[in-house]
Short mmCIF file of C-alpha atoms in Angstrom, two decimals:
data_model
loop_
_atom_site.label_atom_id
_atom_site.label_comp_id
_atom_site.label_asym_id
_atom_site.label_seq_id
_atom_site.Cartn_x
_atom_site.Cartn_y
_atom_site.Cartn_z
CA MET K 1 45.20 72.38 316.59
CA ASN K 2 43.90 69.16 314.98
CA ALA K 3 45.56 68.58 311.60
CA ALA K 4 42.62 66.58 310.26
CA GLU K 5 40.25 69.37 311.23
CA VAL K 6 42.38 71.89 309.34
CA LEU K 7 42.25 69.80 306.16
CA ARG K 8 38.49 69.32 306.50
CA ILE K 9 37.86 73.05 306.87
CA VAL K 10 40.10 73.90 303.91
CA ASP K 11 38.44 71.28 301.71
CA SER K 12 34.94 72.42 302.69
CA MET K 13 35.66 76.06 301.97
CA HIS K 14 37.24 75.11 298.64
CA ARG K 15 34.05 73.32 297.55
CA ASP K 16 31.51 75.82 298.91
CA LYS K 17 33.22 79.09 298.09
CA ASN K 18 35.19 77.98 295.04
CA ILE K 19 38.37 79.33 296.62
CA PRO K 20 41.71 77.70 295.76
CA LYS K 21 43.13 75.63 298.62
CA GLU K 22 46.47 77.37 298.47
CA VAL K 23 44.80 80.71 299.11
CA ILE K 24 43.03 79.30 302.19
CA PHE K 25 46.24 77.78 303.55
CA GLU K 26 48.09 81.06 303.11
CA GLY K 27 45.30 82.97 304.83
CA ILE K 28 45.35 80.66 307.87
CA GLU K 29 49.14 80.83 308.11
CA ALA K 30 49.13 84.63 307.99
CA ALA K 31 46.38 84.85 310.62
CA LEU K 32 48.13 82.50 313.02
CA ALA K 33 51.46 84.29 312.58
CA ALA K 34 49.85 87.68 313.27
CA ALA K 35 48.14 86.38 316.42
CA ALA K 36 51.35 84.80 317.67
CA ARG K 37 53.35 87.99 317.11
CA LYS K 38 50.79 89.95 319.07
CA HIS K 39 50.95 87.45 321.98
CA PHE K 40 54.72 87.22 322.19
CA GLU K 41 55.19 90.89 321.26
CA SER K 42 57.63 89.90 318.53
CA GLU K 43 58.88 91.79 315.55
CA PRO K 44 57.37 91.15 312.09
CA GLY K 45 59.04 88.16 310.46
CA GLU K 46 60.30 86.75 313.73
CA ILE K 47 57.53 84.16 313.98
CA VAL K 48 56.86 81.89 311.00
CA VAL K 49 53.84 79.56 310.77
CA THR K 50 53.61 76.78 308.18
CA ILE K 51 50.91 74.22 307.48
CA ASP K 52 51.68 70.94 305.75
CA ARG K 53 49.47 70.75 302.67
CA LYS K 54 49.13 66.96 302.84
CA THR K 55 48.84 66.22 306.56
CA GLY K 56 47.49 69.53 307.84
CA GLN K 57 50.15 69.66 310.55
CA VAL K 58 50.76 73.19 311.90
CA ARG K 59 54.28 74.25 312.81
CA ALA K 60 55.41 77.55 314.30
CA ARG K 61 58.90 78.81 314.96
CA ARG K 62 60.16 81.85 316.83
CA GLY K 63 63.68 82.31 315.57
CA ASN K 64 65.31 78.94 316.27
CA GLU K 65 62.75 78.07 318.96
CA GLU K 66 59.78 75.96 318.01
CA ILE K 67 56.45 76.89 319.51
CA ASP K 68 54.17 74.16 320.80
CA PRO K 69 51.16 73.87 318.46
CA GLU K 70 48.83 73.36 321.44
CA ILE K 71 49.94 76.64 322.96
CA LEU K 72 49.64 78.29 319.57
CA GLY K 73 46.14 76.95 319.20
CA ARG K 74 44.96 78.36 322.51
CA ILE K 75 46.54 81.72 321.79
CA ALA K 76 45.31 82.13 318.23
CA ALA K 77 41.78 80.78 318.62
CA GLN K 78 40.08 84.18 319.01
CA SER K 79 42.78 86.54 317.78
CA ALA K 80 43.11 84.93 314.37
CA LYS K 81 39.39 84.53 313.75
CA GLN K 82 38.76 87.97 312.20
CA ILE K 83 41.93 87.81 310.13
CA ILE K 84 40.96 84.44 308.70
CA ILE K 85 37.44 85.68 307.89
CA GLN K 86 38.84 88.73 306.13
CA LYS K 87 41.27 86.65 304.10
CA ILE K 88 38.51 84.26 303.12
CA ARG K 89 36.25 87.13 302.02
CA GLU K 90 39.00 88.59 299.90
CA ALA K 91 39.63 85.21 298.30
CA GLU K 92 35.90 84.67 297.73
CA CYS K 93 35.61 88.10 296.10
CA GLU K 94 38.48 87.30 293.76
CA ALA K 95 36.91 83.97 292.81
CA ILE K 96 33.49 85.53 292.05
CA PHE K 97 35.07 88.35 290.08
CA ALA K 98 37.13 85.92 287.99
CA GLU K 99 34.09 83.73 287.30
CA PHE K 100 31.68 86.45 286.21
CA ALA K 101 34.29 88.50 284.40
CA GLY K 102 34.58 85.50 282.10
CA LEU K 103 30.78 85.51 281.66
CA GLN K 104 30.63 89.14 280.56
CA GLY K 105 28.50 89.34 277.42
CA SER K 106 26.80 86.00 278.19
CA LEU K 107 23.30 85.11 279.35
CA VAL K 108 22.58 84.28 282.98
CA LEU K 109 19.42 83.06 284.67
CA GLY K 110 18.43 84.56 288.00
CA THR K 111 15.58 85.20 290.39
CA ILE K 112 14.17 88.60 291.32
CA GLN K 113 14.92 88.93 295.01
CA ARG K 114 13.90 92.50 295.84
CA PHE K 115 13.64 96.04 294.51
CA GLU K 116 15.61 99.11 295.54
CA GLY K 117 13.90 102.06 293.94
CA GLY K 118 13.59 101.16 290.28
CA THR K 119 16.54 98.75 290.39
CA ALA K 120 15.86 95.02 290.58
CA ILE K 121 18.20 92.86 292.71
CA VAL K 122 18.70 89.48 291.04
CA ASN K 123 19.97 86.43 292.87
CA LEU K 124 22.42 84.47 290.71
CA GLY K 125 23.12 81.78 293.31
CA LYS K 126 26.64 82.58 294.50
CA THR K 127 26.14 86.32 294.48
CA GLU K 128 23.68 89.09 293.66
CA ALA K 129 23.48 91.26 290.58
CA ILE K 130 21.57 94.45 289.78
CA LEU K 131 19.26 95.18 286.87
CA PRO K 132 19.01 99.01 286.67
CA ARG K 133 15.86 100.68 285.41
CA ALA K 134 17.74 101.94 282.34
CA GLU K 135 18.59 98.34 281.42
CA GLN K 136 15.00 97.09 281.74
CA ILE K 137 12.76 96.68 278.70
CA PRO K 138 10.24 99.58 278.60
CA GLY K 139 6.77 98.50 279.64
CA GLU K 140 8.00 95.25 281.21
CA SER K 141 7.08 94.50 284.84
CA TYR K 142 8.91 92.17 287.21
CA HIS K 143 7.73 90.40 290.34
CA ILE K 144 9.62 89.09 293.34
CA GLY K 145 10.41 85.41 292.87
CA SER K 146 10.08 85.43 289.08
CA ARG K 147 12.96 84.07 287.01
CA ILE K 148 14.47 86.16 284.23
CA LYS K 149 17.20 85.94 281.65
CA ALA K 150 19.64 88.81 281.30
CA LEU K 151 22.95 89.70 279.74
CA VAL K 152 26.00 90.24 281.95
CA LEU K 153 26.79 93.79 280.89
CA ASP K 154 29.59 94.72 283.26
CA VAL K 155 31.51 93.28 286.22
CA ARG K 156 33.24 95.66 288.61
CA LYS K 157 35.27 95.09 291.76
CA ILE K 158 34.61 97.64 294.50
CA ASN K 159 36.75 97.08 297.61
CA ASN K 160 35.92 93.53 298.71
CA ARG K 161 32.64 93.34 296.83
CA VAL K 162 31.81 92.45 293.23
CA ARG K 163 29.21 94.53 291.41
CA ILE K 164 27.52 92.73 288.53
CA ILE K 165 25.32 94.78 286.18
CA LEU K 166 22.73 93.01 284.03
CA SER K 167 20.91 94.24 280.94
CA ARG K 168 17.87 93.27 278.91
CA VAL K 169 17.98 96.17 276.43
CA HIS K 170 21.45 95.66 274.96
CA PRO K 171 21.49 94.40 271.34
CA ASP K 172 23.72 91.48 272.38
CA PHE K 173 20.85 90.22 274.55
CA VAL K 174 18.88 89.46 271.38
CA ARG K 175 22.00 88.00 269.77
CA ARG K 176 22.48 85.56 272.67
CA LEU K 177 18.81 84.57 272.56
CA PHE K 178 19.18 83.67 268.88
CA GLU K 179 22.29 81.64 269.64
CA GLN K 180 20.42 79.82 272.38
CA GLU K 181 17.22 79.10 270.44
CA ILE K 182 18.64 78.38 266.97
CA PRO K 183 21.15 75.52 266.75
CA GLU K 184 22.42 76.58 263.32
CA ILE K 185 23.66 79.85 264.79
CA ALA K 186 25.29 78.09 267.74
CA ASP K 187 27.01 75.72 265.26
CA GLN K 188 28.08 78.75 263.18
CA VAL K 189 26.28 77.50 260.08
CA ILE K 190 24.27 80.72 260.16
CA GLU K 191 26.00 83.95 261.10
CA ILE K 192 24.46 87.12 262.51
CA ARG K 193 26.09 89.83 260.41
CA ALA K 194 24.38 92.92 261.83
CA LEU K 195 21.82 93.82 264.47
CA ALA K 196 19.98 97.04 265.36
CA ARG K 197 17.53 97.34 268.20
CA GLU K 198 15.19 99.74 269.97
CA ALA K 199 14.33 97.76 273.07
CA GLY K 200 10.66 97.07 273.64
CA TYR K 201 9.63 98.17 270.15
CA ARG K 202 11.52 96.68 267.22
CA THR K 203 14.68 94.82 266.22
CA LYS K 204 16.24 94.28 262.80
CA ILE K 205 18.71 91.43 262.45
CA ALA K 206 20.64 90.49 259.29
CA VAL K 207 21.67 86.85 258.91
CA ALA K 208 23.70 84.93 256.33
CA SER K 209 24.33 81.22 255.79
CA ILE K 210 27.67 79.67 254.88
CA ASP K 211 25.84 76.59 253.58
CA THR K 212 23.87 77.16 250.40
CA LYS K 213 21.50 74.35 251.38
CA VAL K 214 20.43 76.15 254.55
CA ASP K 215 18.00 79.06 254.31
CA ALA K 216 19.16 81.58 256.91
CA VAL K 217 15.83 83.38 257.28
CA GLY K 218 13.74 80.20 257.30
CA ALA K 219 15.96 78.53 259.89
CA CYS K 220 15.60 81.53 262.21
CA VAL K 221 11.83 81.65 261.85
CA GLY K 222 11.28 77.93 262.28
CA VAL K 223 8.30 75.80 261.38
CA ARG K 224 5.23 78.03 261.66
CA GLY K 225 7.37 80.55 263.55
CA SER K 226 8.10 78.19 266.43
CA ARG K 227 11.69 79.35 266.94
CA ILE K 228 11.18 83.07 266.63
CA LYS K 229 8.08 82.88 268.84
CA ASN K 230 10.15 81.84 271.87
CA ILE K 231 12.44 84.82 271.37
CA VAL K 232 9.54 87.25 270.92
CA ASP K 233 7.90 85.93 274.10
CA GLU K 234 11.13 86.42 276.05
CA LEU K 235 11.30 90.02 274.77
CA GLY K 236 7.72 90.76 275.78
CA GLY K 237 6.25 90.89 272.26
CA GLU K 238 8.98 92.99 270.68
CA ARG K 239 8.76 93.01 266.87
CA ILE K 240 11.68 91.30 265.10
CA ASP K 241 12.54 91.73 261.40
CA ILE K 242 14.85 88.99 260.07
CA ILE K 243 16.69 90.22 256.97
CA ARG K 244 18.83 88.37 254.48
CA TRP K 245 22.35 89.78 254.40
CA ASN K 246 23.82 90.94 251.10
CA GLU K 247 27.31 92.28 250.40
CA ALA K 248 25.94 94.80 247.88
CA THR K 249 25.10 97.92 249.85
CA GLN K 250 22.22 98.98 247.63
CA VAL K 251 20.59 95.56 247.88
CA MET K 252 21.18 95.51 251.64
CA ILE K 253 19.53 98.90 252.03
CA ALA K 254 16.50 97.68 250.10
CA ASN K 255 16.31 94.59 252.35
CA ALA K 256 16.74 96.66 255.52
CA LEU K 257 13.85 98.98 254.65
CA GLN K 258 11.39 96.13 254.18
CA PRO K 259 8.41 95.85 254.15
CA ALA K 260 8.62 99.11 252.16
CA GLN K 261 9.47 98.83 248.46
CA ILE K 262 12.06 101.28 247.17
CA THR K 263 12.55 102.60 243.65
CA GLU K 264 16.24 103.46 243.62
CA ALA K 265 19.14 104.12 246.00
CA PHE K 266 22.04 106.53 245.50
CA LEU K 267 25.23 106.12 247.54
CA TYR K 268 27.60 108.92 248.49
CA PRO K 269 30.57 107.33 250.27
CA LEU K 270 32.29 110.61 251.09
CA LEU K 271 29.41 111.67 253.34
CA GLY K 272 28.31 108.16 254.25
CA ARG K 273 24.87 109.07 252.91
CA ALA K 274 22.35 107.02 250.98
CA ILE K 275 19.39 108.73 249.33
CA VAL K 276 16.56 106.27 248.78
CA LEU K 277 13.73 107.09 246.40
CA VAL K 278 10.27 105.67 247.04
CA LYS K 279 6.83 106.21 245.63
CA GLU K 280 4.39 108.44 247.44
CA ASP K 281 2.34 105.53 248.77
CA GLN K 282 5.49 103.86 250.19
CA LEU K 283 6.88 106.97 251.91
CA SER K 284 5.24 106.55 255.32
CA LEU K 285 5.94 102.80 255.33
CA ALA K 286 9.63 103.34 254.57
CA ILE K 287 10.02 105.98 257.25
CA GLY K 288 8.05 104.05 259.83
CA ARG K 289 6.35 105.23 262.97
CA ARG K 290 8.30 108.20 264.32
CA GLY K 291 11.08 107.36 261.87
CA GLN K 292 11.74 103.98 263.48
CA ASN K 293 12.06 101.90 260.31
CA VAL K 294 14.59 104.15 258.56
CA ARG K 295 16.48 104.74 261.82
CA LEU K 296 16.97 101.02 262.46
CA ALA K 297 17.84 100.43 258.81
CA SER K 298 20.54 103.11 259.03
CA LYS K 299 22.06 101.43 262.09
CA LEU K 300 21.89 98.05 260.42
CA VAL K 301 23.72 98.98 257.21
CA GLY K 302 25.93 101.70 258.71
CA TRP K 303 24.79 104.42 256.26
CA ASP K 304 22.85 107.61 256.84
CA ILE K 305 19.67 106.84 254.91
CA GLU K 306 17.39 109.64 253.70
CA ILE K 307 13.98 108.73 252.30
CA MET K 308 12.62 110.96 249.51
CA THR K 309 10.14 110.95 246.71
CA HIS K 310 11.20 111.95 243.20
CA ASP K 311 9.63 115.40 243.57
CA GLU K 312 11.33 115.98 246.91
CA LEU K 313 14.71 115.05 245.48
CA LYS K 314 14.19 117.40 242.56
CA GLU K 315 13.30 120.27 244.90
CA THR K 316 16.28 119.52 247.14
CA ILE K 317 18.69 119.55 244.21
CA GLU K 318 17.27 122.81 242.87
CA ARG K 319 17.59 124.42 246.29
CA ALA K 320 21.16 123.15 246.65
CA VAL K 321 22.12 124.54 243.23
CA THR K 322 20.64 127.92 244.18
CA TRP K 323 22.54 127.99 247.47
CA PHE K 324 25.88 126.84 246.06
CA SER K 325 25.67 129.37 243.23
CA ARG K 326 25.90 132.13 245.84
CA ILE K 327 29.36 130.99 246.94
CA PRO K 328 31.92 133.52 245.68
CA GLY K 329 34.15 132.32 242.86
CA ILE K 330 32.35 129.02 242.23
CA THR K 331 31.33 127.96 238.73
CA GLU K 332 28.37 125.97 237.48
CA GLU K 333 30.59 122.96 236.85
CA LYS K 334 31.79 122.98 240.45
CA VAL K 335 28.21 123.31 241.70
CA GLU K 336 27.21 120.26 239.67
CA ARG K 337 30.25 118.42 241.01
CA LEU K 338 29.20 119.12 244.60
CA VAL K 339 25.67 117.90 243.95
CA GLU K 340 27.00 114.73 242.29
CA GLU K 341 29.05 114.02 245.42
CA GLY K 342 25.94 114.28 247.60
CA PHE K 343 26.33 117.80 248.99
CA LEU K 344 22.81 119.18 249.28
CA SER K 345 23.14 121.94 251.89
CA TYR K 346 25.56 124.35 253.49
CA ASP K 347 25.78 122.02 256.49
CA ASP K 348 27.20 119.28 254.30
CA LEU K 349 29.96 121.60 253.14
CA SER K 350 30.74 122.82 256.65
CA PHE K 351 31.58 119.30 257.87
CA VAL K 352 33.93 118.30 255.05
CA GLU K 353 37.69 118.59 255.40
CA PRO K 354 39.41 121.28 253.29
CA ALA K 355 41.73 118.72 251.70
CA GLU K 356 38.80 116.55 250.59
CA LEU K 357 36.90 119.53 249.19
CA ALA K 358 40.01 120.74 247.36
CA ASN K 359 40.38 117.29 245.82
CA ILE K 360 36.74 117.20 244.69
CA LEU K 361 36.67 120.67 243.13
CA GLU K 362 40.34 120.64 242.04
CA ILE K 363 41.07 123.88 243.85
CA SER K 364 43.71 125.01 246.32
CA PRO K 365 43.32 124.23 250.05
CA ASP K 366 43.10 127.95 250.83
CA THR K 367 40.15 128.37 248.47
CA ALA K 368 38.53 125.30 249.98
CA GLU K 369 38.86 126.79 253.45
CA GLU K 370 37.21 130.01 252.22
CA ILE K 371 34.31 128.03 250.75
CA ILE K 372 33.88 126.09 254.01
CA ALA K 373 33.96 129.32 256.04
CA PHE K 374 31.31 130.85 253.77
CA ALA K 375 29.20 127.68 254.09
CA GLU K 376 29.38 127.80 257.89
CA GLN K 377 28.15 131.40 257.99
CA ALA K 378 25.44 130.69 255.43
CA ALA K 379 24.31 127.62 257.35
CA GLU K 380 23.81 129.72 260.47
CA LYS K 381 21.72 132.23 258.51
CA VAL K 382 19.62 129.48 256.94
CA GLU K 383 19.10 127.97 260.38
CA GLN K 384 17.99 131.30 261.81
CA GLU K 385 15.56 132.04 258.97
CA PRO K 386 12.87 129.56 260.10
CA ARG K 387 13.08 130.93 263.64
CA THR K 388 12.79 134.51 262.42
CA MET K 389 9.91 133.57 260.13
CA ALA K 390 8.15 131.69 262.93
CA SER K 391 8.57 134.65 265.28
CA ARG K 392 7.27 137.03 262.62
CA LEU K 393 4.25 134.86 261.91
CA ALA K 394 3.52 134.62 265.63
CA GLN K 395 3.63 138.40 265.96
CA GLU K 396 1.40 138.86 262.92
CA GLU K 397 -1.05 136.32 264.24
CA THR K 398 -1.18 138.08 267.60
CA HIS K 399 -1.65 141.44 265.85
CA GLU K 400 -4.41 140.08 263.66
CA HIS K 401 -6.20 138.72 266.72
CA GLU K 402 -6.08 142.14 268.38
CA LYS K 403 -6.72 144.29 265.26
CA PRO K 404 -10.34 143.29 264.46
CA THR K 405 -11.45 143.97 268.03
CA GLN K 406 -9.97 147.45 267.89
CA GLN K 407 -11.42 148.22 264.46
CA TYR K 408 -14.84 146.99 265.34
CA SER K 409 -14.86 148.98 268.55
CA GLU K 410 -13.88 152.11 266.63
CA ALA K 411 -16.30 151.40 263.79
CA ALA K 412 -19.26 150.70 266.03
CA PRO K 413 -21.94 153.15 264.84
CA PRO K 414 -23.76 155.32 267.30
CA ALA K 415 -27.13 154.07 268.37
CA PRO K 416 -29.89 155.41 266.14
CA PRO K 417 -32.21 157.92 267.73
CA ALA K 418 -35.49 156.55 268.88
CA ALA K 419 -38.22 157.03 266.32
CA GLU K 420 -40.71 159.67 267.29
CA VAL K 421 -44.22 158.37 267.36
CA PRO K 422 -46.62 161.22 266.77
CA THR K 423 -49.18 161.59 269.45
CA THR K 424 -52.72 161.98 268.23
CA SER K 425 -55.93 162.11 270.08
CA GLN K 426 -58.34 159.23 269.64
CA PRO K 427 -61.31 160.45 267.66
CA ASP K 428 -64.64 159.94 269.14
CA ASN K 429 -66.10 158.47 265.93
CA GLY K 430 -63.90 155.34 266.18
CA GLN K 431 -61.75 156.11 263.11
CA GLN K 432 -58.10 155.09 263.02
CA PRO K 433 -55.62 157.78 264.01
CA GLU K 434 -53.64 159.32 261.21
CA VAL K 435 -49.93 158.40 261.29
CA LYS K 436 -47.45 160.65 259.48
CA GLU K 437 -44.91 158.84 257.29
CA HIS K 438 -41.23 159.67 257.48
CA SER K 439 -39.68 161.19 254.41
CA ASP K 440 -36.88 159.46 252.47
CA ALA K 441 -34.44 161.93 253.90
CA SER K 442 -35.18 160.70 257.42
CA ALA K 443 -34.42 157.11 256.41
CA SER K 444 -30.94 158.13 255.37
CA ASN K 445 -30.12 158.94 258.99
CA ILE K 446 -30.02 155.20 259.80
CA PRO K 447 -26.39 154.06 260.13
CA ASP K 448 -24.86 151.91 257.40
CA GLN K 449 -25.10 148.18 258.26
CA SER K 450 -21.65 147.46 256.80
CA GLY K 451 -20.06 148.60 260.05
CA THR K 452 -18.19 151.61 258.60
CA SER K 453 -18.13 154.83 260.58
CA ALA K 454 -20.20 157.76 259.22
CA SER K 455 -20.33 161.41 260.17
CA THR K 456 -23.51 163.16 261.08
CA GLU K 457 -25.56 164.02 258.06
CA THR K 458 -26.31 167.64 257.25
CA SER K 459 -29.51 168.57 255.50
CA LYS K 460 -30.14 171.80 253.76
CA MET K 461 -33.43 173.19 252.73
CA THR K 462 -33.45 175.35 249.67
CA GLN K 463 -36.29 176.83 247.76
CA ASN K 464 -36.23 177.15 243.96
CA ALA K 465 -38.92 178.62 241.72
CA GLY K 466 -41.56 178.69 244.43
CA SER K 467 -41.18 174.97 245.27
CA GLN K 468 -39.50 173.38 248.31
CA GLU K 469 -36.70 170.82 247.67
CA LEU K 470 -34.84 168.70 250.23
CA ILE K 471 -31.09 168.40 249.54
CA THR K 472 -29.10 165.84 251.56
CA GLU K 473 -25.29 165.88 251.62
CA TYR K 474 -23.61 162.51 252.31
CA PRO K 475 -20.05 162.65 253.68
CA SER K 476 -17.38 160.04 252.90
CA THR K 477 -17.77 156.67 254.67
CA HIS K 478 -13.94 156.47 255.50
CA SER K 479 -12.15 158.69 257.92
CA SER K 480 -9.32 160.86 256.68
CA HIS K 481 -6.64 158.64 258.04
CA ASP K 482 -8.09 155.44 256.63
CA GLY K 483 -6.92 153.99 253.35
CA PRO K 484 -9.21 152.91 250.55
CA ASP K 485 -11.45 149.95 251.19
CA GLN K 486 -10.26 149.60 254.74
CA ALA K 487 -13.25 147.57 255.74
CA ASP K 488 -12.55 145.01 253.03
CA GLN K 489 -8.89 144.59 254.10
CA THR K 490 -9.69 143.60 257.67
CA SER K 491 -8.60 140.01 258.18
CA VAL K 492 -10.81 138.08 260.52
CA PRO K 493 -9.07 135.23 262.21
#
């Protein structure tokens, strides 16, 4: 085995695969020793192979007997090939894992190589990485051969392979883009204090400057938006709100809810809740589309923000006072104390610890546990009430849809009898035939147009003082089982 050739191979593999030379030397020594043991049918440890790190000279010994390197070379040429390849793969896997494990949380640039289902395979040069569908920006499309930036989300070692997972939806992806595009952030003159993101739609980022001469927001935006434009383009047009950081929580909440203007903010540290009051015309702007603005603001400041108008807050407090007054053994002062601490529903009470509630109301822990147990039961009832009411309304609506059809079918009056046209003979002298007029009593036989049911009329003929008089008896227009004014109470959907 040529010593110079051994050194050349080791040096080439060290440069191409980024594998330490010592690892390659050890792999070759182990492969040659295994092949020699198989040829001589020796016991493990009986044959030792060493390679000089400077000259590349190979030496093998079997006990006290030295084996000729030429013989060793002919024996091990094919037998040691697979072992050497396996050792080199293991060493290459370790090198790649160590390199990319150090890049976890950093940006990498790669090329889309192919797609497997919804997962994009990205070529990073030395190895491949995957960009799962869940880590792709919604609405963004990729093409084979296009170059993309992504965040190294995770690096895993599976057997002799390294699995690298990329992400473009993680909040740190936006953070790294800001560090890359804005030198002040890279130099730590401007610090990103908080970041909240809904990938593909909107991002809120709070920045602060340690130098009073540097405007944090202006430096991030750039001249005519030149800096922020590059980031927005990389994110596919995602909206970015840059907010000035403030240590005062109430001021920070007001900044986070921009562009909406708030009236006042109340903080309740025990529940981690902030109630923000806005005017009626600012309510939809503060909440945002599908609650996006207030949701991102809550993530940014770390408080549970609830947006209300003054009237809504007043109604909520009145409802809370009514509910808490039902708790056995609680006084008005304790009810006011609960409202002052931000408890506005039974659910709020059910999540508090008994010790904390006992401290607030200055009661014993046992009493606090009883109040919490009552609140849990009451919360379940309150939660079931809307469902019961919705079910009841649905049943009533179905009944009302069916009821008019039934009433109208029952109330449909019988068809009036066909009017009798008197038959007269046509006079020969050309005069018009005489038509007999119906009496007023006959007109009363026509059914009532209001749609109410009527019984058959009965007519009686009586004779008083030599003259004939027609007496008509009208029965009631409602049936015996109908209530008063039934026709007026029918609700038409």
